Amino acid sequence: MTRRQPRAGPDGVPEVEVSAAMRQAWRQAAAGQHAQAVAWMARAARMASGDRTVRFAQAAVLLGAGQAMQAAQAVEQLMAGQEFRTGLKLLVLALCGAGAWSRAAAALDRFFGRYGFEPDLHRAAVLICQHTGQPGWCALDPDGVLHWGALPVRALPEIRLDGQPCPAQPGGSTPLPPHWRHGREIVVRHAGTVLLGGRPDRATLCATLGAMWPDDHGLAGWALMPACPDRRPVLHLIDARGRRALTLRRGKVGRQDSAAGPGLPVWTFHVPWPAMASAGSVRVVRPDGQDLIGSPLPIGLPAARPVFPAMRGRGTAPVRVPPCAPRCRVVIPVYADRAATLACLDSVLASLVAPAHATTEVMVVDDATPDPDLARALDALAGQGRIVLRRHARNQGYPAAVCTALADAAGCDVVLLNSDTLVAPGWLEEMRHVAYARADTGTVSPLSNDATILTWPDPARPAPLVGGLAAVRRLMAAARRANGGQDVEIPTAHGFCMFIRHDCLRQTGPFRPELFGRGYGEENDFCMRARLGGWRHQAAVGAFVGHVGGVSFASARADLLRRNIWILNRLFPGYDALVAAHIAADPLRAARHRLSVLVWCRGTVAAGLAGAVLLVSHGEGGGVARVVRARARLWLAAGRLPVVLDPTPEGFVLRDGRPDADWPDLHFAWPAQEAALVALLRALGVGQIEIHHQLGHDARARALCQVLALPYEYYVHDYAGLCPRVTLVGPAGRYCGEPDAAGCAACVGVLGSVVGERDVTRLRHDTARELAGARRVIVPSAEVALRLGRYFPHVTPHMQALEDDGPALSLPQFAARDATPAATGLPPRNERCRVVIVGGIGLEKGYAIVLAAATDARARDLPLEFVVVGHTADDAALLETGRVFITGHYDEADGLALVRGCAGDVGLMPALWPETWCFTLTLLWRAGLRAVAFDIGTIAQRIRATGRGACVPLGLPVHQLNTFLLSYAQAGHDVARPACS
């Protein structure tokens, strides 16, 4: 058993391969080969599981293939994050095809109400009315024409516009009066019952979405009418030169999903800088006069000094919090998401307990919330005296809401807090302590789960807030214990939670909504102005505040960021460089690490585990990772914490081996952090070590084990301890025959070393010493024990099979009673014999054999084809033969269903080296397939021992292999083994 073949992840497959699979799917669908189309699109989806465009195309292909309910489920999952017109249309058709008429009626009602008339849904609408007993349907198009159908003969709908009757005309459609766009409500009934689509959403039907932002060459943007995406929107640009219409063209905006749907075009525009006034501001407005997101944009901004004060060291003289600390105002702007907002307020009010916070007030700025229940809840809190409430008559955005709160904040320290945060006791005390620990501290921000440079445990991977307020309380307490009172300078505060000292606020001035509009970047602008005034910005690493993150502006976030980062860099040349330098230096690393270590230690105590075991692995996945996971489950069942040690270029990473672990990974440099790592492992109670693999560790893992001086068991998963190439495969691309030391040295000279050590003699000497020191050397089979014994005769291995090959796997009875269903989305059966191959098929796994076999089958027109459940070293070459289908990467949990769904005749294990085990062999057996393999290694030993397949000589010519596969599959039982020629 060896490590997984290197490959791109399921979302890292080259686009050309994904596109090729999609094109093949569309060709098959156009030719009426719908089952094949489904299989090819499923391949594309496995290769690009995170691509919404591929997932939408897959739903469409499923519908075309008659798999209506699967199509409906696929598009519902796709629209869980963002609904779009074409997706809802496909959902209506899919639900009709599946006979889910009540669900189809609800989807159709939503479609007609939000997106208006669609001729392609006319027939579906009639069928839905017939099957659900609805009196009829209606839909309003963006031009104000109301269409209807499925009413009784000569019946007309009852139309009311703002309560006033509007006569309907015969013929199935009626133009509404021109003022329909400005009305409050349209209702269409028949015999007193509202029709499907009978409450059109006027605002959505007339809406024009869009955004604008600056780039190096001018003003760019996009627009779309969701109810009529093919219609060119009307936009006007307004600057000091006047008002003029914009020219829009069909296009796509970067790689992000458009408002039209995944991968679908919108309408784009670009205005060069010379075509606009060079001063003032520029606006892009819709027909109703409202600005697009990002408008207005200030241009001709005066730049501040490009040089910022250098980041300081730790030597700045501290000051003390004044005996009479200034009043503190916690400011929470709110707009929507009632549940999150009220949860935030509850956590804040619970954390500010008198008398320590007698001078602290909570001010909520209601930025014209559209939620009446939220407005009433805020009124109630204000009536109880628990908050100070200020309210905007119209929505003005976050910067304006902050300015409302700062208008009378002279002399107050201010804390700006997002309404999607959660706080725990001690958060404000810790931030205030840091704010007054140094004379020139202007702002303070805490650590969080999602706060860019302040993110814990990894700034590169912000994470959702898991565990709610209870988790925030645990992390706040841990942060204070690990880092209490400590601070680290940062280039800018983070507006999700930002303490501003009163004197810094007085000198710097308020936020600037005239520049930053709805938000994003306004706190960075404040911090840069403060920095130019001599103030510094600190992270309170002893405080932790939970943050949902990214909710405020949803899909507009990327567009607003582009706009406002441009403004920041125009105002403050060097801003990007300042932040980049901080990220590169990462001065918060030590504080994050201390918090992570404490979380580990407290978690171990809370879990009630009696000590720990260290599992040394290579972090490469594959069979080794599978065994390590299994061993971790066994240790956990025994009451021990499994701790996995993987390599990094600098040292090690510790991972919690529990399947549901929520602790962060811990990184340790070696040897710089040797003492800290050893201390932690001893604190966790590590009393035993299992060495599963040392690939990537160089000599570091060996050195760590020597320092720990604990008993260890050595697991043999491949031949990395005796072969620098790991797999005993030589320059010819197949089993090397295990030559003498000179032959091995010649091989390494040609191919290089995978394990790092090029000297074969030294490698085997080090392995012999490790094996001799092990409490037990564990091998998966007698074949491995025999081979190992030839090199290390002093070792007495302990055999421990990785799976049970006993009678429970007998064929075909096992497959018949296995409850796992077969997967769909695989090529349908034909008259050919189907050979199934499973796994990542690289060179050592027999890629060349598979390619040669497929080429021979095509050349001789044999009734033979191959399905690879997994991926290969070169999918394109295999697919080109026309005799191979490749599913793409699959998850371990899906493997059995996929193999069973292949409906194969026989399995093939084409590996050319003596594998030490093979989980995919068991997978073939569980799916009810016998396996054919070369007579080498543990695979052959298992097949002979169980009788669940046949072994052929290594080196068998490929034409003989194909002939054998055909005869073996057709006979359904063992046949005479062919001789090599």
Short mmCIF file of N, CA and C in Angstrom, two decimals, residues 491-556:
data_model
loop_
_atom_site.label_atom_id
_atom_site.label_comp_id
_atom_site.label_asym_id
_atom_site.label_seq_id
_atom_site.Cartn_x
_atom_site.Cartn_y
_atom_site.Cartn_z
N PRO A 491 -1.85 46.90 11.22
CA PRO A 491 -1.88 48.09 10.36
C PRO A 491 -3.20 48.84 10.41
N THR A 492 -4.30 48.13 10.67
CA THR A 492 -5.62 48.76 10.70
C THR A 492 -6.54 47.93 11.57
N ALA A 493 -7.48 48.59 12.22
CA ALA A 493 -8.49 47.87 12.99
C ALA A 493 -9.47 47.18 12.06
N HIS A 494 -10.30 46.33 12.62
CA HIS A 494 -11.36 45.66 11.86
C HIS A 494 -12.69 46.16 12.38
N GLY A 495 -13.54 46.63 11.47
CA GLY A 495 -14.78 47.28 11.87
C GLY A 495 -15.82 46.38 12.48
N PHE A 496 -15.64 45.05 12.44
CA PHE A 496 -16.64 44.19 13.06
C PHE A 496 -16.69 44.41 14.56
N CYS A 497 -15.54 44.77 15.14
CA CYS A 497 -15.47 45.09 16.57
C CYS A 497 -14.26 45.99 16.77
N MET A 498 -14.51 47.27 17.03
CA MET A 498 -13.44 48.27 16.98
C MET A 498 -13.61 49.27 18.11
N PHE A 499 -12.68 49.22 19.06
CA PHE A 499 -12.64 50.17 20.17
C PHE A 499 -11.86 51.40 19.71
N ILE A 500 -12.49 52.59 19.83
CA ILE A 500 -11.83 53.84 19.45
C ILE A 500 -11.70 54.70 20.70
N ARG A 501 -10.47 55.06 21.03
CA ARG A 501 -10.26 55.91 22.19
C ARG A 501 -10.78 57.32 21.92
N HIS A 502 -11.32 57.95 22.94
CA HIS A 502 -11.99 59.24 22.77
C HIS A 502 -11.06 60.30 22.18
N ASP A 503 -9.78 60.31 22.60
CA ASP A 503 -8.87 61.34 22.11
C ASP A 503 -8.46 61.09 20.66
N CYS A 504 -8.37 59.83 20.27
CA CYS A 504 -8.11 59.50 18.87
C CYS A 504 -9.30 59.91 18.00
N LEU A 505 -10.50 59.66 18.50
CA LEU A 505 -11.70 60.02 17.75
C LEU A 505 -11.80 61.53 17.58
N ARG A 506 -11.49 62.26 18.64
CA ARG A 506 -11.58 63.71 18.57
C ARG A 506 -10.61 64.27 17.53
N GLN A 507 -9.40 63.72 17.47
CA GLN A 507 -8.40 64.24 16.55
C GLN A 507 -8.66 63.79 15.11
N THR A 508 -9.11 62.55 14.92
CA THR A 508 -9.24 61.97 13.58
C THR A 508 -10.53 62.39 12.90
N GLY A 509 -11.59 62.54 13.66
CA GLY A 509 -12.88 62.87 13.06
C GLY A 509 -13.70 61.63 12.76
N PRO A 510 -14.94 61.81 12.31
CA PRO A 510 -15.85 60.67 12.13
C PRO A 510 -15.56 59.91 10.84
N PHE A 511 -16.37 58.90 10.58
CA PHE A 511 -16.30 58.16 9.32
C PHE A 511 -16.75 59.06 8.17
N ARG A 512 -16.47 58.62 6.94
CA ARG A 512 -16.79 59.44 5.77
C ARG A 512 -17.72 58.69 4.81
N PRO A 513 -19.02 58.70 5.10
CA PRO A 513 -19.97 57.99 4.23
C PRO A 513 -20.01 58.56 2.82
N GLU A 514 -19.62 59.83 2.65
CA GLU A 514 -19.64 60.41 1.32
C GLU A 514 -18.62 59.72 0.40
N LEU A 515 -17.62 59.06 0.98
CA LEU A 515 -16.63 58.34 0.18
C LEU A 515 -16.93 56.85 0.09
N PHE A 516 -17.45 56.25 1.16
CA PHE A 516 -17.54 54.80 1.23
C PHE A 516 -18.96 54.26 1.14
N GLY A 517 -19.93 55.13 0.90
CA GLY A 517 -21.27 54.69 0.57
C GLY A 517 -21.84 53.74 1.60
N ARG A 518 -22.28 52.57 1.12
CA ARG A 518 -22.94 51.59 1.99
C ARG A 518 -21.97 50.91 2.94
N GLY A 519 -20.68 50.92 2.62
CA GLY A 519 -19.74 50.33 3.57
C GLY A 519 -18.64 49.53 2.90
N TYR A 520 -17.75 49.00 3.75
CA TYR A 520 -16.52 48.29 3.43
C TYR A 520 -15.40 49.29 3.20
N GLY A 521 -14.46 49.28 4.12
CA GLY A 521 -13.27 50.11 3.99
C GLY A 521 -13.32 51.39 4.78
N GLU A 522 -14.51 51.75 5.32
CA GLU A 522 -14.60 53.02 6.03
C GLU A 522 -13.75 53.02 7.30
N GLU A 523 -13.64 51.86 7.98
CA GLU A 523 -12.80 51.82 9.18
C GLU A 523 -11.32 51.87 8.82
N ASN A 524 -10.96 51.35 7.66
CA ASN A 524 -9.57 51.42 7.21
C ASN A 524 -9.18 52.87 6.90
N ASP A 525 -10.10 53.60 6.29
CA ASP A 525 -9.88 55.02 6.04
C ASP A 525 -9.67 55.77 7.36
N PHE A 526 -10.51 55.49 8.34
CA PHE A 526 -10.36 56.11 9.65
C PHE A 526 -8.99 55.78 10.24
N CYS A 527 -8.61 54.53 10.16
CA CYS A 527 -7.35 54.10 10.77
C CYS A 527 -6.14 54.72 10.07
N MET A 528 -6.21 54.86 8.75
CA MET A 528 -5.09 55.50 8.06
C MET A 528 -4.99 56.97 8.43
N ARG A 529 -6.11 57.65 8.54
CA ARG A 529 -6.08 59.05 8.97
C ARG A 529 -5.52 59.16 10.38
N ALA A 530 -5.93 58.22 11.25
CA ALA A 530 -5.42 58.23 12.62
C ALA A 530 -3.92 57.93 12.64
N ARG A 531 -3.47 57.01 11.80
CA ARG A 531 -2.05 56.67 11.75
C ARG A 531 -1.22 57.88 11.32
N LEU A 532 -1.72 58.62 10.33
CA LEU A 532 -1.01 59.82 9.90
C LEU A 532 -0.99 60.88 11.00
N GLY A 533 -1.93 60.77 11.94
CA GLY A 533 -1.95 61.68 13.08
C GLY A 533 -1.12 61.18 14.25
N GLY A 534 -0.43 60.05 14.09
CA GLY A 534 0.45 59.55 15.15
C GLY A 534 -0.13 58.46 16.01
N TRP A 535 -1.35 58.00 15.70
CA TRP A 535 -1.98 56.96 16.49
C TRP A 535 -1.64 55.57 15.94
N ARG A 536 -1.64 54.57 16.83
CA ARG A 536 -1.37 53.18 16.46
C ARG A 536 -2.64 52.35 16.65
N HIS A 537 -2.63 51.18 16.05
CA HIS A 537 -3.78 50.27 16.12
C HIS A 537 -3.30 48.93 16.67
N GLN A 538 -4.03 48.42 17.65
CA GLN A 538 -3.59 47.23 18.37
C GLN A 538 -4.62 46.12 18.29
N ALA A 539 -4.14 44.89 18.32
CA ALA A 539 -4.99 43.73 18.49
C ALA A 539 -4.96 43.33 19.96
N ALA A 540 -6.14 43.21 20.56
CA ALA A 540 -6.25 42.70 21.92
C ALA A 540 -6.32 41.18 21.82
N VAL A 541 -5.17 40.51 21.90
CA VAL A 541 -5.13 39.07 21.66
C VAL A 541 -5.68 38.28 22.83
N GLY A 542 -6.01 38.97 23.92
CA GLY A 542 -6.66 38.30 25.04
C GLY A 542 -8.17 38.38 24.97
N ALA A 543 -8.71 38.88 23.85
CA ALA A 543 -10.17 38.98 23.68
C ALA A 543 -10.57 38.22 22.42
N PHE A 544 -11.73 37.60 22.47
CA PHE A 544 -12.27 36.87 21.32
C PHE A 544 -13.75 37.24 21.17
N VAL A 545 -14.14 37.64 19.96
CA VAL A 545 -15.53 37.99 19.66
C VAL A 545 -15.96 37.17 18.46
N GLY A 546 -17.09 36.47 18.59
CA GLY A 546 -17.60 35.66 17.49
C GLY A 546 -18.20 36.53 16.40
N HIS A 547 -18.03 36.11 15.14
CA HIS A 547 -18.48 36.91 14.00
C HIS A 547 -19.03 36.00 12.91
N VAL A 548 -20.30 36.23 12.55
CA VAL A 548 -20.87 35.46 11.44
C VAL A 548 -20.16 35.83 10.16
N GLY A 549 -20.00 37.12 9.87
CA GLY A 549 -19.18 37.59 8.77
C GLY A 549 -19.84 37.58 7.42
N GLY A 550 -19.63 38.64 6.64
CA GLY A 550 -20.05 38.70 5.24
C GLY A 550 -21.53 38.72 5.00
N VAL A 551 -22.36 38.97 6.03
CA VAL A 551 -23.81 38.92 5.84
C VAL A 551 -24.36 40.26 5.38
N SER A 552 -23.72 41.34 5.80
CA SER A 552 -24.30 42.66 5.60
C SER A 552 -24.64 42.97 4.16
N PHE A 553 -23.74 42.62 3.23
CA PHE A 553 -23.94 43.02 1.85
C PHE A 553 -24.10 41.85 0.89
N ALA A 554 -24.03 40.62 1.42
CA ALA A 554 -24.30 39.42 0.63
C ALA A 554 -23.53 39.45 -0.69
N SER A 555 -24.28 39.32 -1.85
CA SER A 555 -23.62 39.19 -3.14
C SER A 555 -22.93 40.46 -3.59
N ALA A 556 -23.25 41.63 -2.99
CA ALA A 556 -22.61 42.88 -3.39
C ALA A 556 -21.24 43.05 -2.77
#
